[in-house]
CSV table of C-alpha atoms in Angstrom, one decimal:
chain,number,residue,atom,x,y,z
A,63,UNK,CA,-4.4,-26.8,15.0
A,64,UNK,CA,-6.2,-25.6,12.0
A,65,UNK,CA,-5.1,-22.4,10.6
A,66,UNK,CA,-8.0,-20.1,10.9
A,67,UNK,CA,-7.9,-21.3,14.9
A,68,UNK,CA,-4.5,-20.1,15.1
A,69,UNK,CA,-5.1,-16.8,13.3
A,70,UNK,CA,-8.0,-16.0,15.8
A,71,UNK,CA,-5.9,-16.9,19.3
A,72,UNK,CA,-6.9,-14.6,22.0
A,73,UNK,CA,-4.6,-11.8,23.3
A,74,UNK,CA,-3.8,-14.4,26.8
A,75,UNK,CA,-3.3,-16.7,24.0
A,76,UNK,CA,-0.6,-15.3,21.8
A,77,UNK,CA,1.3,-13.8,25.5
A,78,UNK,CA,1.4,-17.6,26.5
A,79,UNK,CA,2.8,-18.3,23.1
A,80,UNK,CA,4.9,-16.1,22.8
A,81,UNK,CA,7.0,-16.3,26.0
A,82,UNK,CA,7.2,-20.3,25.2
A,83,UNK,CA,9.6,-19.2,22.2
A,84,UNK,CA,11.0,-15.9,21.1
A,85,UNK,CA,8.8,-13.2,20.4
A,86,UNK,CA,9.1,-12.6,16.9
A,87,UNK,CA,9.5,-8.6,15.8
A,88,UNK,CA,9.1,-7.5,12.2
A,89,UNK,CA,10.9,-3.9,11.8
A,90,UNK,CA,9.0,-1.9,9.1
A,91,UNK,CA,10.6,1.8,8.3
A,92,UNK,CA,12.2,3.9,5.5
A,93,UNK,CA,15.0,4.0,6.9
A,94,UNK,CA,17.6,1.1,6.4
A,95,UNK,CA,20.1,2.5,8.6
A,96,UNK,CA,17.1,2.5,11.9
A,97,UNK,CA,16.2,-1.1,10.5
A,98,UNK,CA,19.7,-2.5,11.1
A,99,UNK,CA,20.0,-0.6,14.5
A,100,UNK,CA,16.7,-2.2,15.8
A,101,UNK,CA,17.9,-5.7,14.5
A,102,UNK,CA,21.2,-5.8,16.4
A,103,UNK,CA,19.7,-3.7,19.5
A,104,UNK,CA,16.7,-6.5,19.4
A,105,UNK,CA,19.0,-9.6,18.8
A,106,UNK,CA,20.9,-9.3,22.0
A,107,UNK,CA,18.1,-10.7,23.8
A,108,UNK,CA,17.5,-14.2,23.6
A,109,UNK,CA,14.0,-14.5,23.7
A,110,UNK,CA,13.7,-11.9,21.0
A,111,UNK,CA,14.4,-12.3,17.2
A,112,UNK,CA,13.4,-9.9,14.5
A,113,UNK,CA,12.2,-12.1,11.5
A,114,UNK,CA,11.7,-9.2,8.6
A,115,UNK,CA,12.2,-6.3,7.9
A,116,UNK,CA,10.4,-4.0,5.1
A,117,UNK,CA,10.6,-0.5,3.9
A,118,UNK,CA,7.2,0.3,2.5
A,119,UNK,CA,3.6,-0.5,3.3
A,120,UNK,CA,3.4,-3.0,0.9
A,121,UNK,CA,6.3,-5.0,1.5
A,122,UNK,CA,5.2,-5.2,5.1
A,123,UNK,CA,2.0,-6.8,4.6
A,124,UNK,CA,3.4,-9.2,2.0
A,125,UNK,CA,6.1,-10.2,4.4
A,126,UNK,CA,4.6,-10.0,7.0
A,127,UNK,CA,1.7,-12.8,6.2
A,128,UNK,CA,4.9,-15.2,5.3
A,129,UNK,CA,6.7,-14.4,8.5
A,130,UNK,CA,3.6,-14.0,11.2
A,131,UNK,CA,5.2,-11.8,13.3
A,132,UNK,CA,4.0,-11.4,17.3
A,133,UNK,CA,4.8,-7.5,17.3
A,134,UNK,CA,5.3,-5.2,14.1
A,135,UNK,CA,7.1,-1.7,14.7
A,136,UNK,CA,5.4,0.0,12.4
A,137,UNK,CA,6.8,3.6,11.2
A,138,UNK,CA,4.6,6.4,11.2
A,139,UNK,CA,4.3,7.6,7.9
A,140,UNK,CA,5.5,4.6,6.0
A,141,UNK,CA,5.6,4.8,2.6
A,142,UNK,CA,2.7,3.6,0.5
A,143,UNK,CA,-0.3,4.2,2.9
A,144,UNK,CA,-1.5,6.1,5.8
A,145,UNK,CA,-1.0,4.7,9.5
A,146,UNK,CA,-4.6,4.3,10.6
A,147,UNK,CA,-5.6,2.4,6.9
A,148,UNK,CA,-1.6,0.3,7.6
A,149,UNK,CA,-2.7,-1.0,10.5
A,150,UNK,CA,-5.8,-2.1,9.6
A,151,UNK,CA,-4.4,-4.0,6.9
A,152,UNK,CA,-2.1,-5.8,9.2
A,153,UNK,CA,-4.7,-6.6,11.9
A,154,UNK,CA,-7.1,-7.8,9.0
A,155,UNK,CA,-4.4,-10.4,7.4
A,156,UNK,CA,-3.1,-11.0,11.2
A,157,UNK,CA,-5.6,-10.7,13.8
A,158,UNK,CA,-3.6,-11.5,16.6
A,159,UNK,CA,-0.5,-8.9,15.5
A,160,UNK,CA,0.6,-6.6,18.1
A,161,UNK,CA,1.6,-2.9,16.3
A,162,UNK,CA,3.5,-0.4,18.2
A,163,UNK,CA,4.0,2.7,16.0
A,164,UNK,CA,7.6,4.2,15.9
A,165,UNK,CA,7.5,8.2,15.0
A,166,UNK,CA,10.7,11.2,15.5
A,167,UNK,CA,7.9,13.2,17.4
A,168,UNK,CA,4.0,13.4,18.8
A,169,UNK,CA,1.4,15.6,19.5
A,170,UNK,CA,-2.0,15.1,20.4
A,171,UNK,CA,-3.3,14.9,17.3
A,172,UNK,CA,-0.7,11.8,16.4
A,173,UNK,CA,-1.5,10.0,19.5
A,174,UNK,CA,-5.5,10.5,18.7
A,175,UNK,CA,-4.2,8.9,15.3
A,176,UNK,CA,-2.8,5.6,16.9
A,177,UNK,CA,-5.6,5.0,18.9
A,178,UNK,CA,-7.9,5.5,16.9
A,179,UNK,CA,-5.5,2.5,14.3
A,180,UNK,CA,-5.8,0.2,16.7
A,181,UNK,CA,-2.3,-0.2,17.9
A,182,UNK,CA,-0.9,-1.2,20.8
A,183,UNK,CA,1.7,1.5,21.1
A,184,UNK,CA,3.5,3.7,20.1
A,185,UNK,CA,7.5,4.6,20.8
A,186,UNK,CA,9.8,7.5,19.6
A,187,UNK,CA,12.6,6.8,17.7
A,188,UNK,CA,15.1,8.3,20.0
A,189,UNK,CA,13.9,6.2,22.6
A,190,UNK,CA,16.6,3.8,24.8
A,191,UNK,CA,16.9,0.0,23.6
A,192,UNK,CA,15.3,-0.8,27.4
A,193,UNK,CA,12.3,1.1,26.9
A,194,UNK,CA,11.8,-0.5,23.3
A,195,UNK,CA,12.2,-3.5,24.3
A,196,UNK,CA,9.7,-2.9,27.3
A,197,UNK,CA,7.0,-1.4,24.9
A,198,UNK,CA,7.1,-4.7,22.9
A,199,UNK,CA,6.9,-6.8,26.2
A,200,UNK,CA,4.0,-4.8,27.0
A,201,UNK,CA,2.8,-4.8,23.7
A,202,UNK,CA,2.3,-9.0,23.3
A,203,UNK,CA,0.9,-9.0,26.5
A,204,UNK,CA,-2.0,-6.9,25.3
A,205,UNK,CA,-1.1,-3.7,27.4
A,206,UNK,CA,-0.6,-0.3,25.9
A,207,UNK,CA,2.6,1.2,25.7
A,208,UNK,CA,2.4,4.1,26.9
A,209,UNK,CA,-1.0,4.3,28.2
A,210,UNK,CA,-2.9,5.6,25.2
A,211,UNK,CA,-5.8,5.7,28.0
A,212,UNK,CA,-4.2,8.1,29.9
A,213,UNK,CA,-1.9,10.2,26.3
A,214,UNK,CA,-6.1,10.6,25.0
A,215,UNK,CA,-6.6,12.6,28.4
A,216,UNK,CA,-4.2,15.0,27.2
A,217,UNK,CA,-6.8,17.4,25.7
A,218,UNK,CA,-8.6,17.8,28.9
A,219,UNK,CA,-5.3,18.2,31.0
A,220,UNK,CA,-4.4,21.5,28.7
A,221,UNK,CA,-7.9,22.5,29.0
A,222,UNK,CA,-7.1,22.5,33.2
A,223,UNK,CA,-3.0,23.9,31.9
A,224,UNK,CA,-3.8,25.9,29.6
A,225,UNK,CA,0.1,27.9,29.6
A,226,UNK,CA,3.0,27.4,30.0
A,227,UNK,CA,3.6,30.1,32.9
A,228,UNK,CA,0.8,28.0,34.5
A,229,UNK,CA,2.7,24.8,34.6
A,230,UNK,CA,6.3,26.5,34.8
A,231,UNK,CA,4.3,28.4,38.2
A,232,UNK,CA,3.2,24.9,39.7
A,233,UNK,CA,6.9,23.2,39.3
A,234,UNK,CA,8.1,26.0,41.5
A,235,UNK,CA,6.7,24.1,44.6
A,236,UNK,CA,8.8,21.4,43.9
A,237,UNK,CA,12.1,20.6,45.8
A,238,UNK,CA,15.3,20.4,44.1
A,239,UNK,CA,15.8,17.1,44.2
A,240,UNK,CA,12.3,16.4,43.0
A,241,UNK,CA,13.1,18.9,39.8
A,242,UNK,CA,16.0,16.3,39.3
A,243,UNK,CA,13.4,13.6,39.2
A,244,UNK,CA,10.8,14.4,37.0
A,245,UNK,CA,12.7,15.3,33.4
A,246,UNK,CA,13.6,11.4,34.8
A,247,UNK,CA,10.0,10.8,34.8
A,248,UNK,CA,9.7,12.9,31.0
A,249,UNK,CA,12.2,10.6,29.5
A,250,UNK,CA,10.2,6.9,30.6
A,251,UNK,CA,12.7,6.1,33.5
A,252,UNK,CA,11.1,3.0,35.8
A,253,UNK,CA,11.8,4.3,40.0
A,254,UNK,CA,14.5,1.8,39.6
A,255,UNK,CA,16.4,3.4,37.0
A,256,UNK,CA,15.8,6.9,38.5
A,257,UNK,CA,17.5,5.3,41.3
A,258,UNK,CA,20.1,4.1,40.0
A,259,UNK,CA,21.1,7.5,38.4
A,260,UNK,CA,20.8,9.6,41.6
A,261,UNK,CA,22.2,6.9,43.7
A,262,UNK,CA,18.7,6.9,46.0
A,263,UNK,CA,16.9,3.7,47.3
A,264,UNK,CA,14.1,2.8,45.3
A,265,UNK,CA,11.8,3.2,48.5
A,266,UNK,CA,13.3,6.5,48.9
A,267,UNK,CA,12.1,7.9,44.6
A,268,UNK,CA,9.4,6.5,45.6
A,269,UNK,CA,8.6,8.6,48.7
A,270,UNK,CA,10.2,11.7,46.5
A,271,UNK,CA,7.6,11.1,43.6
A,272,UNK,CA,4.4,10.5,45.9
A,273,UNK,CA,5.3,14.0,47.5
A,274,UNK,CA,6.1,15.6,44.2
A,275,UNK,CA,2.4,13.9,43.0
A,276,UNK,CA,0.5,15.5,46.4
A,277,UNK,CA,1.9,18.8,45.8
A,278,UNK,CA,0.8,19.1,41.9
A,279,UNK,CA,-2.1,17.7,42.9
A,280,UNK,CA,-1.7,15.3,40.4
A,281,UNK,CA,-2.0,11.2,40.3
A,282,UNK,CA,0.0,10.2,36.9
A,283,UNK,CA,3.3,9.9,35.6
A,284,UNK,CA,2.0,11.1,32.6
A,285,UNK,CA,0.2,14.3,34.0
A,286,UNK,CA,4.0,15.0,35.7
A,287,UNK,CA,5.1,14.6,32.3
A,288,UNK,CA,2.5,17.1,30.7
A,289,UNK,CA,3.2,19.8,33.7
A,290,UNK,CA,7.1,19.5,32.6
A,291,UNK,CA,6.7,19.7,29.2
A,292,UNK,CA,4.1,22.5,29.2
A,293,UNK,CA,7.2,24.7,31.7
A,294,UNK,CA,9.7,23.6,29.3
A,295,UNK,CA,12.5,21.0,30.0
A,296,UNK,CA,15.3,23.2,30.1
A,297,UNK,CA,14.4,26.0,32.5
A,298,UNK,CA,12.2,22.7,34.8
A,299,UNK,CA,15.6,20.7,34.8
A,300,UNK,CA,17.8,23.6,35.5
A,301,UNK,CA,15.9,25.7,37.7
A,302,UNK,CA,15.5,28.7,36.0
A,303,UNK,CA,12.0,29.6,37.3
A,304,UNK,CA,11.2,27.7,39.8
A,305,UNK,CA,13.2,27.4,42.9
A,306,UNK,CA,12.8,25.4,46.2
């Protein structure tokens, strides 16, 4: 295959690729100590396999165009040039390069920033090896990680919440075993882990969460999440203000 057809494979194109080997992750942050942790959290997985690693912007690009990676975790902030103009770079030189952007924290200004980069992602650095490793799964597939669709609507959701005492009112309709659920929900948990941790079926978080959704009047994960950041994690999870 010529190599200007390959550079230009469609996003199907790369996925189907991609699952035939291992998906190939270049890790590109400041910080070596988070560069060695995402190599050996990555490398337990067999169909994964981080082929670079870089600790500036222009080290990435360089490396990257030797090692053609499918997914680059790109830090926020890297050293040597701004996210939105970083990822442009890489997309430019790789067209079919999947960036998920790794940051300590967000806002809505930050996610507005990654979509407006082009990447496919982003993740927090605190986040659990499963739901990295999900985000990158997601990523090569094309999807969005979390849904940047849904993180843009954030604006108009604190335009309907605007206060905290607004949200923190709402989760007091909740049960107490739905309070237990959604910081659950807040930190990226899949129904199946949630059930796992409470000992439930899945059928029955499932039936918990569709309630907790009719009574917030809300259709989301992520609108759940805003509602129980907005009231504060501590007093939502431990029941401070609202009750049953």
């Amino acid at each position: 295959m010529p190599r200007n057809a390959k550079r230009t494979l469609s996003a199907n194109s790369v996925s189907k690729q991609s699952y035939g080997d291992a998906l190939r992750i270049f890790v590109a942050d400041s910080h070596e100590i988070i560069r060695a942790g995402v190599r050996t959290l990555l490398e337990r997985y067999d169909d994964l396999t981080v082929v670079g690693e870089a600790h500036d912007a222009d080290s990435t690009l360089r490396k990257c165009r030797t090692t053609k990676p499918h997914v680059v975790l790109l830090e926020f902030g890297l050293p040597g040039d701004s996210p939105p103009n970083m990822c442009k770079r890489l997309l430019h030189a790789l067209p079919s390069v999947r960036v998920i952007i790794s940051m300590w924290g967000k806002n809505d200004t930050t996610v507005h920033e990654i979509i407006e980069t082009g990447a496919q992602g982003y993740v927090l650095k605190s986040v659990s090896r499963i739901e990295l490793v999900r985000a990158i799964r997601i990523a090569v597939k094309g999807g969005r990680y979390p849904s940047l669709r849904r993180s843009n609507g954030a604006v108009d959701r604190r335009r309907r919440y605007p206060d905290t005492n607004g949200s923190h009112h709402r989760l007091r309709i909740l049960s107490p075993q739905e309070r237990r659920i959604i910081p659950l929900i807040a930190d990226g948990n899949t129904n199946k882990e949630i059930a796992a941790k409470l000992v439930l079926s899945e059928k029955t978080v499932k039936n918990y969460i569709a309630n907790m959704f009719a009574k917030l009047e809300i259709e989301r994960r992520t609108q759940a999440v805003v509602l129980y950041m907005k009231a504060g994690r501590h007093q939502a999870q431990m029941g401070e203000g609202p009750s049953a």
